[in-house]
Amino acid sequence: MKTAIYDILMSGRNPDEAFPDARFFALCISLRATERKGNISMALGLEIRQLSHLFARYFPRIAESRSTAQCTKVYLHNAAGGTFLCQCLGKENKAPARDEETGDLVKLLLDHRASVNQATEWVAAILAAGCRGDDHLWQDLGLTNREDLSDIIKRHFPALYLKNTGNMKWKKFFYKQLCEQAEVHLCQAPSCNVCNDYAQCFGPEEDSGWNLLAAQG
């Protein structure tokens, strides 16, 4: 169903908007649309008005055909030819709760943004929310591989991308940046190269390949 929802979104995307951004948003939304509980906006770290603006800008066909009173997940599943039992418990319009850690991550990203624009703010919020997951960040976002994640970071936050000279796993790298800003040094090793946990920070991130159609664009 993730692939079907992705296809629905991309088939109605705004051709005037950048394809890499539309693809990123479609992949992230497609993953959140298949989660049983919670609403999409909260899972993405966006306010409902931000998600509405995102749909209107990148996926206008969805924005025009969906009733504002209808659960976004239900609509997307129906549009993709499926069914979905809404379990957002009436919280579709509730703003996401942003803890201090998530707020710090958003600030870190926006401090390194290439330009001031809505799309970059949405990407920052989605990346920060994804860091709450337990898997590799690209997996928690619904992307097809690590390269997808690296590309979107390079596109919107090039200065931060360039700082990751050792190709550290992105979630680890973000938190390392926060620790350095706060002058908190949790790692006892004198350098990453001699650290016993090196593989946890720099090891390979296997590709699950859940969405080959999306990977091909």
Coordinates of N, CA, C and O in Angstrom, one line a residue, residues 37-217:
K37 N -1.8 3.9 14.2 CA -2.3 4.9 15.2 C -1.6 6.3 14.9 O -0.5 6.3 14.4
G38 N -2.2 7.3 15.4 CA -1.7 8.7 15.2 C -2.0 9.2 13.9 O -2.3 8.5 12.9
N39 N -1.9 10.6 13.8 CA -2.2 11.2 12.5 C -0.9 11.5 11.7 O 0.2 11.6 12.3
I40 N -1.0 11.7 10.5 CA 0.2 12.0 9.6 C 0.9 13.2 10.0 O 2.2 13.2 10.1
S41 N 0.2 14.3 10.3 CA 0.9 15.6 10.6 C 1.8 15.4 11.8 O 2.9 15.9 11.8
M42 N 1.3 14.8 12.9 CA 2.0 14.6 14.1 C 3.2 13.7 13.9 O 4.3 14.0 14.4
A43 N 3.1 12.7 13.1 CA 4.2 11.7 12.8 C 5.3 12.4 12.0 O 6.4 12.1 12.2
L44 N 4.9 13.4 11.2 CA 5.8 14.1 10.3 C 6.4 15.3 11.1 O 7.4 15.9 10.5
G45 N 5.9 15.6 12.2 CA 6.4 16.7 13.0 C 5.9 18.1 12.4 O 6.5 19.1 12.7
L46 N 4.8 18.0 11.7 CA 4.2 19.2 11.1 C 2.9 19.6 11.7 O 2.2 18.7 12.2
E47 N 2.6 20.8 11.7 CA 1.3 21.3 12.1 C 0.3 21.0 11.0 O 0.7 20.9 9.8
I48 N -1.0 20.8 11.3 CA -1.9 20.4 10.3 C -2.0 21.5 9.1 O -2.1 21.2 8.0
R49 N -1.8 22.8 9.5 CA -1.8 23.8 8.5 C -0.6 23.7 7.6 O -0.6 23.9 6.4
Q50 N 0.6 23.3 8.1 CA 1.8 23.1 7.3 C 1.6 21.9 6.4 O 2.0 22.0 5.2
L51 N 1.0 20.8 6.9 CA 0.7 19.7 6.0 C -0.3 20.1 4.9 O -0.1 19.7 3.7
S52 N -1.3 20.8 5.2 CA -2.2 21.3 4.2 C -1.5 22.1 3.1 O -1.8 22.0 1.9
H53 N -0.6 23.0 3.6 CA 0.1 23.8 2.6 C 1.0 23.0 1.8 O 1.2 23.2 0.6
L54 N 1.6 22.0 2.4 CA 2.5 21.0 1.6 C 1.7 20.3 0.5 O 2.2 20.3 -0.6
F55 N 0.5 19.8 0.9 CA -0.3 19.2 -0.1 C -0.7 20.1 -1.2 O -0.6 19.8 -2.4
A56 N -1.1 21.3 -0.9 CA -1.5 22.3 -1.9 C -0.4 22.7 -2.8 O -0.6 22.9 -4.0
R57 N 0.8 22.7 -2.3 CA 2.0 23.2 -3.1 C 2.5 22.0 -4.0 O 2.8 22.3 -5.1
Y58 N 2.7 20.9 -3.4 CA 3.3 19.8 -4.1 C 2.4 18.8 -4.7 O 2.7 18.1 -5.7
F59 N 1.2 18.6 -4.1 CA 0.2 17.6 -4.5 C -1.1 18.2 -4.6 O -2.1 17.8 -3.9
P60 N -1.3 19.2 -5.5 CA -2.6 19.9 -5.6 C -3.8 19.1 -5.8 O -4.9 19.4 -5.4
R61 N -3.6 18.0 -6.6 CA -4.8 17.1 -6.9 C -5.4 16.5 -5.6 O -6.6 16.4 -5.4
I62 N -4.5 16.2 -4.7 CA -4.9 15.7 -3.4 C -5.6 16.8 -2.6 O -6.7 16.6 -2.0
A63 N -5.0 17.9 -2.6 CA -5.5 19.0 -1.8 C -6.9 19.4 -2.3 O -7.8 19.8 -1.5
E64 N -7.1 19.4 -3.6 CA -8.4 19.8 -4.2 C -9.5 18.8 -4.0 O -10.7 19.2 -3.9
S65 N -9.2 17.5 -3.9 CA -10.2 16.5 -3.9 C -10.5 16.0 -2.5 O -11.6 15.3 -2.3
R66 N -9.7 16.3 -1.5 CA -9.9 15.8 -0.2 C -10.7 16.7 0.6 O -10.5 17.9 0.7
S67 N -11.7 16.2 1.3 CA -12.5 17.0 2.3 C -11.6 17.3 3.5 O -10.9 16.5 4.0
T68 N -11.7 18.6 4.0 CA -10.9 18.9 5.1 C -11.3 18.2 6.4 O -10.6 18.1 7.3
A69 N -12.5 17.6 6.4 CA -13.0 16.9 7.5 C -12.6 15.4 7.5 O -12.9 14.7 8.5
Q70 N -12.1 15.0 6.4 CA -11.7 13.6 6.2 C -10.3 13.3 6.7 O -9.4 14.1 6.5
C71 N -10.2 12.2 7.4 CA -8.9 11.8 7.9 C -8.0 11.6 6.7 O -8.3 10.9 5.7
T72 N -6.8 12.1 6.7 CA -5.8 12.1 5.6 C -5.5 10.6 5.3 O -5.4 10.3 4.1
K73 N -5.3 9.8 6.3 CA -4.9 8.4 6.0 C -6.1 7.7 5.3 O -5.8 6.9 4.3
V74 N -7.3 7.9 5.7 CA -8.4 7.3 5.1 C -8.5 7.7 3.6 O -8.7 6.9 2.7
Y75 N -8.4 9.0 3.4 CA -8.4 9.5 2.0 C -7.4 8.9 1.2 O -7.7 8.4 0.0
L76 N -6.1 8.8 1.6 CA -5.0 8.3 0.8 C -5.2 6.8 0.5 O -5.0 6.4 -0.6
H77 N -5.7 6.1 1.5 CA -5.9 4.7 1.3 C -7.1 4.4 0.3 O -7.0 3.6 -0.6
N78 N -8.1 5.2 0.4 CA -9.2 5.1 -0.5 C -8.8 5.5 -2.0 O -9.2 4.8 -2.9
A79 N -8.0 6.6 -2.1 CA -7.5 7.0 -3.4 C -6.7 6.0 -4.0 O -6.6 5.9 -5.3
A80 N -6.0 5.2 -3.2 CA -5.1 4.2 -3.7 C -5.8 2.8 -3.9 O -5.1 1.8 -4.3
G81 N -7.1 2.8 -3.7 CA -7.9 1.6 -3.9 C -7.9 0.7 -2.8 O -8.3 -0.5 -2.9
G82 N -7.6 1.2 -1.6 CA -7.7 0.3 -0.4 C -8.6 0.9 0.6 O -9.4 1.8 0.4
T83 N -8.6 0.3 1.8 CA -9.5 0.8 2.9 C -8.6 1.0 4.1 O -7.5 0.3 4.3
F84 N -9.1 1.8 5.0 CA -8.3 2.0 6.3 C -9.2 2.4 7.4 O -10.1 3.3 7.2
L85 N -9.1 1.8 8.5 CA -9.8 2.1 9.7 C -9.1 3.2 10.5 O -8.0 2.9 11.0
C86 N -9.6 4.4 10.5 CA -9.0 5.5 11.2 C -8.9 5.2 12.7 O -9.8 4.9 13.4
Q87 N -7.7 5.4 13.2 CA -7.4 5.3 14.7 C -6.7 6.5 15.2 O -5.9 6.4 16.2
C88 N -6.9 7.7 14.6 CA -6.3 8.9 15.0 C -7.0 9.4 16.3 O -6.6 10.4 16.8
L89 N -8.1 8.8 16.6 CA -8.8 9.1 17.9 C -9.2 10.6 17.9 O -9.2 11.3 19.0
G90 N -9.6 11.1 16.8 CA -10.1 12.5 16.7 C -9.0 13.5 16.9 O -9.3 14.7 17.1
K91 N -7.8 13.1 16.7 CA -6.6 14.0 16.9 C -6.0 14.4 15.5 O -4.9 14.9 15.5
E92 N -6.8 14.3 14.5 CA -6.3 14.7 13.1 C -5.8 16.1 13.1 O -4.8 16.4 12.4
N93 N -6.5 17.0 13.8 CA -6.1 18.4 13.7 C -5.3 18.9 14.9 O -5.1 20.1 15.1
K94 N -4.8 17.9 15.7 CA -4.0 18.3 16.8 C -2.5 18.6 16.4 O -2.0 17.9 15.6
A95 N -2.0 19.7 16.9 CA -0.6 20.1 16.6 C 0.4 19.1 17.2 O 0.1 18.6 18.3
P96 N 1.5 18.9 16.5 CA 2.5 17.9 17.1 C 3.1 18.5 18.3 O 3.4 19.7 18.4
A97 N 3.4 17.6 19.3 CA 4.1 18.0 20.5 C 5.6 18.0 20.2 O 6.1 16.9 19.8
R98 N 6.3 19.1 20.3 CA 7.7 19.2 20.0 C 8.5 19.3 21.3 O 8.4 20.3 22.0
D99 N 9.2 18.2 21.6 CA 10.0 18.2 22.8 C 11.3 19.0 22.5 O 11.6 19.4 21.4
E100 N 12.0 19.3 23.6 CA 13.2 20.1 23.5 C 14.2 19.5 22.5 O 14.9 20.3 21.8
E101 N 14.4 18.2 22.6 CA 15.4 17.6 21.7 C 15.0 17.7 20.3 O 15.9 18.0 19.4
T102 N 13.7 17.5 19.9 CA 13.3 17.7 18.5 C 13.5 19.1 18.1 O 13.9 19.4 17.0
G103 N 13.2 20.1 19.0 CA 13.3 21.5 18.7 C 14.8 21.8 18.4 O 15.1 22.6 17.5
D104 N 15.7 21.2 19.2 CA 17.1 21.4 19.0 C 17.6 20.9 17.6 O 18.4 21.5 17.0
L105 N 17.0 19.8 17.2 CA 17.4 19.2 15.9 C 16.9 20.1 14.8 O 17.6 20.3 13.8
V106 N 15.7 20.6 14.9 CA 15.2 21.5 13.9 C 16.1 22.7 13.8 O 16.4 23.2 12.7
K107 N 16.4 23.3 14.9 CA 17.3 24.5 14.9 C 18.7 24.2 14.3 O 19.2 25.0 13.5
L108 N 19.2 23.0 14.6 CA 20.5 22.6 14.0 C 20.4 22.6 12.5 O 21.3 23.1 11.8
L109 N 19.4 22.0 12.0 CA 19.2 21.9 10.6 C 19.0 23.3 9.9 O 19.7 23.6 9.0
L110 N 18.1 24.1 10.5 CA 17.8 25.4 9.9 C 19.0 26.3 10.0 O 19.1 27.3 9.2
D111 N 19.8 26.1 11.0 CA 21.0 27.0 11.1 C 22.0 26.7 10.0 O 22.9 27.5 9.7
H112 N 21.8 25.6 9.3 CA 22.7 25.2 8.1 C 21.9 25.2 6.8 O 22.4 24.7 5.8
R113 N 20.8 25.8 6.8 CA 20.0 25.8 5.5 C 20.6 26.6 4.4 O 21.2 27.6 4.7
A114 N 20.3 26.2 3.2 CA 20.8 26.9 2.0 C 20.1 28.1 1.8 O 20.6 29.1 1.3
S115 N 18.8 28.2 2.1 CA 18.0 29.4 1.9 C 16.8 29.3 2.8 O 16.4 28.2 3.3
V116 N 16.1 30.4 2.9 CA 14.9 30.5 3.8 C 13.7 30.3 2.9 O 13.4 31.1 2.1
N117 N 13.1 29.1 3.1 CA 11.8 28.8 2.4 C 11.0 27.8 3.1 O 11.6 27.1 4.0
Q118 N 9.8 27.7 2.8 CA 8.9 26.7 3.4 C 9.3 25.3 3.3 O 9.3 24.5 4.2
A119 N 9.7 24.9 2.1 CA 10.1 23.5 1.8 C 11.2 23.1 2.8 O 11.1 22.0 3.3
T120 N 12.2 23.9 3.0 CA 13.3 23.6 3.8 C 12.8 23.5 5.3 O 13.3 22.6 6.0
E121 N 11.9 24.3 5.7 CA 11.4 24.2 7.1 C 10.6 22.9 7.2 O 10.7 22.3 8.3
W122 N 9.9 22.5 6.2 CA 9.1 21.2 6.3 C 10.1 20.1 6.3 O 9.9 19.1 7.1
V123 N 11.1 20.1 5.5 CA 12.1 19.0 5.5 C 12.8 18.9 6.9 O 13.0 17.8 7.4
A124 N 13.2 20.1 7.5 CA 13.8 20.1 8.8 C 12.9 19.4 9.8 O 13.4 18.6 10.7
A125 N 11.6 19.8 9.8 CA 10.7 19.2 10.8 C 10.5 17.7 10.6 O 10.5 16.9 11.6
I126 N 10.5 17.3 9.4 CA 10.3 15.8 9.1 C 11.5 15.0 9.5 O 11.4 14.0 10.1
L127 N 12.7 15.6 9.2 CA 13.9 14.9 9.6 C 14.1 14.8 11.1 O 14.4 13.7 11.6
A128 N 13.8 15.9 11.8 CA 13.8 15.9 13.3 C 12.9 14.9 13.9 O 13.2 14.1 14.8
A129 N 11.6 14.8 13.3 CA 10.6 13.9 13.8 C 11.1 12.5 13.6 O 10.9 11.6 14.4
G130 N 11.7 12.2 12.4 CA 12.2 10.9 12.1 C 13.3 10.4 13.0 O 13.4 9.2 13.2
C131 N 14.0 11.3 13.7 CA 15.1 10.9 14.6 C 14.5 10.3 15.9 O 15.3 9.7 16.6
R132 N 13.2 10.3 16.1 CA 12.6 9.7 17.2 C 12.5 8.2 17.0 O 12.2 7.4 18.0
G133 N 12.6 7.7 15.8 CA 12.5 6.3 15.5 C 13.7 5.5 16.0 O 14.7 6.0 16.4
D134 N 13.6 4.2 15.9 CA 14.6 3.2 16.4 C 15.5 2.7 15.3 O 16.5 2.0 15.6
D135 N 15.2 2.9 14.0 CA 16.0 2.3 13.0 C 16.9 3.4 12.4 O 17.0 4.5 12.9
H136 N 17.6 3.0 11.3 CA 18.3 4.1 10.6 C 17.4 5.2 10.2 O 16.2 4.9 9.9
L137 N 17.9 6.4 10.2 CA 17.0 7.5 9.9 C 16.3 7.4 8.5 O 15.1 7.7 8.4
W138 N 17.0 6.9 7.5 CA 16.3 6.8 6.2 C 15.2 5.8 6.2 O 14.2 6.0 5.6
Q139 N 15.3 4.8 7.1 CA 14.3 3.8 7.2 C 13.1 4.4 8.0 O 11.9 4.2 7.6
D140 N 13.4 5.1 9.0 CA 12.3 5.8 9.8 C 11.5 6.8 9.1 O 10.4 7.2 9.4
L141 N 12.1 7.3 8.0 CA 11.5 8.3 7.2 C 10.7 7.7 6.0 O 9.9 8.3 5.4
G142 N 11.0 6.4 5.7 CA 10.3 5.7 4.6 C 11.0 5.9 3.3 O 10.5 5.7 2.2
L143 N 12.3 6.3 3.3 CA 13.1 6.5 2.1 C 13.6 5.1 1.6 O 13.5 4.1 2.3
T144 N 14.2 5.1 0.4 CA 14.6 3.8 -0.2 C 16.0 3.4 0.2 O 16.3 2.2 0.2
N145 N 16.8 4.3 0.6 CA 18.2 4.0 1.0 C 18.8 5.2 1.6 O 18.2 6.3 1.7
R146 N 20.1 5.1 2.1 CA 20.8 6.2 2.7 C 21.0 7.3 1.8 O 21.0 8.5 2.1
E147 N 21.3 7.0 0.5 CA 21.6 8.0 -0.5 C 20.4 9.0 -0.6 O 20.6 10.2 -0.8
D148 N 19.2 8.5 -0.5 CA 18.0 9.4 -0.6 C 18.1 10.5 0.5 O 17.9 11.7 0.3
L149 N 18.5 10.0 1.7 CA 18.6 10.9 2.8 C 19.8 11.9 2.6 O 19.6 13.1 2.9
S150 N 20.9 11.4 2.2 CA 22.1 12.2 2.0 C 21.8 13.3 1.0 O 22.2 14.5 1.1
D151 N 21.1 12.9 -0.1 CA 20.8 13.9 -1.2 C 19.9 15.0 -0.7 O 20.1 16.2 -1.1
I152 N 18.9 14.7 0.1 CA 18.0 15.7 0.6 C 18.7 16.6 1.6 O 18.4 17.9 1.6
I153 N 19.6 16.1 2.4 CA 20.4 16.9 3.3 C 21.3 17.8 2.6 O 21.4 19.0 2.9
K154 N 21.9 17.3 1.6 CA 22.9 18.1 0.7 C 22.1 19.2 0.0 O 22.6 20.3 -0.1
R155 N 20.9 18.9 -0.4 CA 20.1 19.9 -1.1 C 19.6 21.0 -0.3 O 19.7 22.2 -0.7
H156 N 19.2 20.7 1.0 CA 18.6 21.8 1.8 C 19.6 22.3 2.9 O 19.4 23.4 3.3
F157 N 20.5 21.5 3.3 CA 21.4 21.9 4.4 C 22.9 21.5 4.0 O 23.5 20.7 4.6
P158 N 23.4 22.2 2.9 CA 24.7 21.8 2.4 C 25.8 22.0 3.3 O 26.8 21.2 3.3
A159 N 25.8 23.0 4.2 CA 26.9 23.2 5.1 C 27.0 22.1 6.1 O 28.1 21.6 6.5
L160 N 25.8 21.6 6.6 CA 25.8 20.5 7.5 C 26.3 19.2 6.8 O 27.0 18.4 7.4
Y161 N 25.8 19.0 5.6 CA 26.3 17.8 4.8 C 27.8 17.8 4.7 O 28.4 16.7 4.8
L162 N 28.4 18.9 4.4 CA 29.8 19.0 4.2 C 30.6 18.7 5.6 O 31.8 18.3 5.5
K163 N 29.9 19.0 6.7 CA 30.6 18.7 8.0 C 30.8 17.2 8.2 O 31.6 16.8 9.0
N164 N 29.9 16.4 7.6 CA 30.0 15.0 7.9 C 31.0 14.3 7.0 O 30.8 13.5 6.1
T165 N 32.3 14.7 7.3 CA 33.4 14.3 6.4 C 33.7 12.8 6.5 O 34.2 12.2 5.6
G166 N 33.3 12.2 7.6 CA 33.6 10.7 7.8 C 32.5 9.8 7.4 O 32.5 8.6 7.6
N167 N 31.4 10.4 6.8 CA 30.2 9.7 6.4 C 29.6 8.9 7.6 O 29.2 7.8 7.5
M168 N 29.5 9.6 8.7 CA 28.9 9.0 9.9 C 27.4 8.8 9.6 O 26.8 9.6 8.8
K169 N 26.7 7.9 10.2 CA 25.3 7.7 10.1 C 24.6 9.0 10.5 O 25.0 9.6 11.5
W170 N 23.6 9.4 9.8 CA 23.1 10.7 9.9 C 22.5 11.0 11.3 O 22.7 12.1 11.9
K171 N 21.8 10.0 11.8 CA 21.2 10.3 13.1 C 22.2 10.4 14.2 O 22.2 11.3 15.0
K172 N 23.3 9.6 14.1 CA 24.4 9.7 15.0 C 25.1 11.1 14.9 O 25.5 11.8 15.8
F173 N 25.2 11.5 13.6 CA 25.9 12.7 13.3 C 25.1 13.9 13.9 O 25.7 14.9 14.4
F174 N 23.8 13.9 13.7 CA 23.0 15.1 14.2 C 23.2 15.2 15.7 O 23.4 16.3 16.2
Y175 N 23.1 14.1 16.4 CA 23.2 14.2 17.9 C 24.6 14.5 18.3 O 24.8 15.2 19.3
K176 N 25.6 14.1 17.5 CA 27.0 14.4 17.8 C 27.2 16.0 17.7 O 27.8 16.6 18.6
Q177 N 26.5 16.5 16.7 CA 26.6 18.0 16.6 C 25.9 18.7 17.8 O 26.4 19.7 18.3
L178 N 24.8 18.2 18.2 CA 24.1 18.8 19.4 C 25.0 18.7 20.6 O 25.1 19.6 21.4
C179 N 25.6 17.5 20.8 CA 26.5 17.4 22.0 C 27.7 18.3 21.9 O 28.1 18.9 22.9
E180 N 28.2 18.5 20.7 CA 29.4 19.4 20.6 C 28.9 20.9 20.9 O 29.7 21.7 21.5
Q181 N 27.7 21.2 20.4 CA 27.2 22.6 20.7 C 27.0 22.8 22.2 O 27.3 23.9 22.7
A182 N 26.6 21.8 22.9 CA 26.4 21.9 24.3 C 27.6 21.6 25.1 O 27.6 21.6 26.4
E183 N 28.7 21.3 24.4 CA 30.0 21.0 25.1 C 29.8 19.8 26.0 O 30.4 19.7 27.1
V184 N 29.1 18.8 25.5 CA 28.9 17.5 26.2 C 29.6 16.5 25.5 O 29.4 16.2 24.3
H185 N 30.6 15.8 26.1 CA 31.4 14.8 25.4 C 31.1 13.4 26.0 O 31.7 13.0 27.1
L186 N 30.2 12.6 25.4 CA 29.8 11.4 26.0 C 30.8 10.2 25.6 O 30.9 9.3 26.3
C187 N 31.4 10.4 24.4 CA 32.3 9.4 23.9 C 33.7 9.5 24.6 O 34.2 10.6 24.7
Q188 N 34.2 8.4 25.2 CA 35.4 8.5 25.9 C 36.7 8.3 25.1 O 37.8 8.5 25.5
A189 N 36.5 7.8 23.8 CA 37.6 7.6 22.9 C 38.2 8.9 22.5 O 37.5 9.9 22.2
P190 N 39.5 8.9 22.3 CA 40.2 10.1 21.8 C 39.8 10.5 20.4 O 39.9 11.7 20.0
S191 N 39.5 9.5 19.6 CA 39.0 9.8 18.2 C 38.1 8.7 17.8 O 38.1 7.6 18.3
C192 N 37.3 9.0 16.7 CA 36.4 8.0 16.2 C 37.1 6.7 15.7 O 36.6 5.6 15.8
N193 N 38.3 6.9 15.1 CA 39.0 5.8 14.5 C 39.4 4.7 15.5 O 39.6 3.5 15.1
V194 N 39.6 5.1 16.8 CA 40.1 4.1 17.8 C 38.9 3.7 18.7 O 39.2 3.0 19.7
C195 N 37.7 4.2 18.4 CA 36.6 3.9 19.3 C 36.1 2.5 19.1 O 36.0 2.0 17.9
N196 N 35.7 1.8 20.2 CA 35.2 0.4 20.1 C 33.8 0.4 19.4 O 33.4 -0.7 18.9
D197 N 33.1 1.5 19.4 CA 31.8 1.6 18.8 C 31.8 2.1 17.4 O 30.8 2.6 16.9
Y198 N 32.9 2.1 16.8 CA 33.1 2.7 15.5 C 32.0 2.2 14.5 O 31.4 3.0 13.7
A199 N 31.8 0.9 14.5 CA 30.9 0.3 13.5 C 29.5 0.8 13.7 O 28.7 0.8 12.8
Q200 N 29.1 1.1 15.0 CA 27.8 1.6 15.2 C 27.5 3.0 14.7 O 26.4 3.3 14.3
C201 N 28.6 3.7 14.5 CA 28.4 5.1 14.0 C 28.7 5.2 12.5 O 28.2 6.1 11.8
F202 N 29.6 4.3 12.0 CA 30.0 4.4 10.6 C 29.7 3.2 9.8 O 30.1 3.1 8.6
G203 N 29.1 2.2 10.4 CA 28.9 0.9 9.7 C 27.9 1.1 8.5 O 27.2 2.1 8.4
P204 N 27.8 0.0 7.7 CA 26.8 0.1 6.6 C 25.4 0.1 7.0 O 25.0 -0.4 8.1
E205 N 24.6 0.8 6.2 CA 23.1 0.8 6.5 C 22.4 0.1 5.3 O 22.4 0.6 4.2
E206 N 22.0 -1.1 5.6 CA 21.5 -2.0 4.6 C 20.2 -1.4 4.0 O 19.4 -0.8 4.6
D207 N 20.0 -1.7 2.7 CA 18.9 -1.2 1.9 C 17.8 -2.3 2.0 O 18.0 -3.4 1.7
S208 N 16.6 -1.9 2.5 CA 15.5 -2.8 2.6 C 14.7 -2.9 1.2 O 14.1 -3.9 1.0
G209 N 14.9 -1.9 0.4 CA 14.3 -2.0 -1.0 C 12.8 -2.2 -1.0 O 12.2 -2.8 -1.8
W210 N 12.1 -1.5 0.0 CA 10.6 -1.7 0.0 C 9.9 -1.1 -1.1 O 8.8 -1.4 -1.5
N211 N 10.5 -0.1 -1.8 CA 9.8 0.7 -2.8 C 10.6 0.9 -4.0 O 11.2 1.9 -4.2
L212 N 10.7 -0.1 -4.8 CA 11.6 -0.1 -6.0 C 11.0 1.0 -7.0 O 11.8 1.6 -7.7
L213 N 9.7 1.1 -7.1 CA 9.2 2.1 -8.0 C 9.6 3.5 -7.6 O 10.0 4.3 -8.4
A214 N 9.6 3.7 -6.3 CA 10.0 5.1 -5.8 C 11.5 5.3 -6.0 O 11.9 6.4 -6.3
A215 N 12.2 4.2 -5.8 CA 13.7 4.3 -6.0 C 14.0 4.7 -7.5 O 15.0 5.4 -7.7
Q216 N 13.2 4.3 -8.4 CA 13.4 4.6 -9.8 C 12.9 5.9 -10.2 O 13.1 6.4 -11.3
G217 N 12.1 6.6 -9.2 CA 11.5 7.9 -9.6 C 10.3 7.7 -10.3 O 9.8 8.6 -11.0

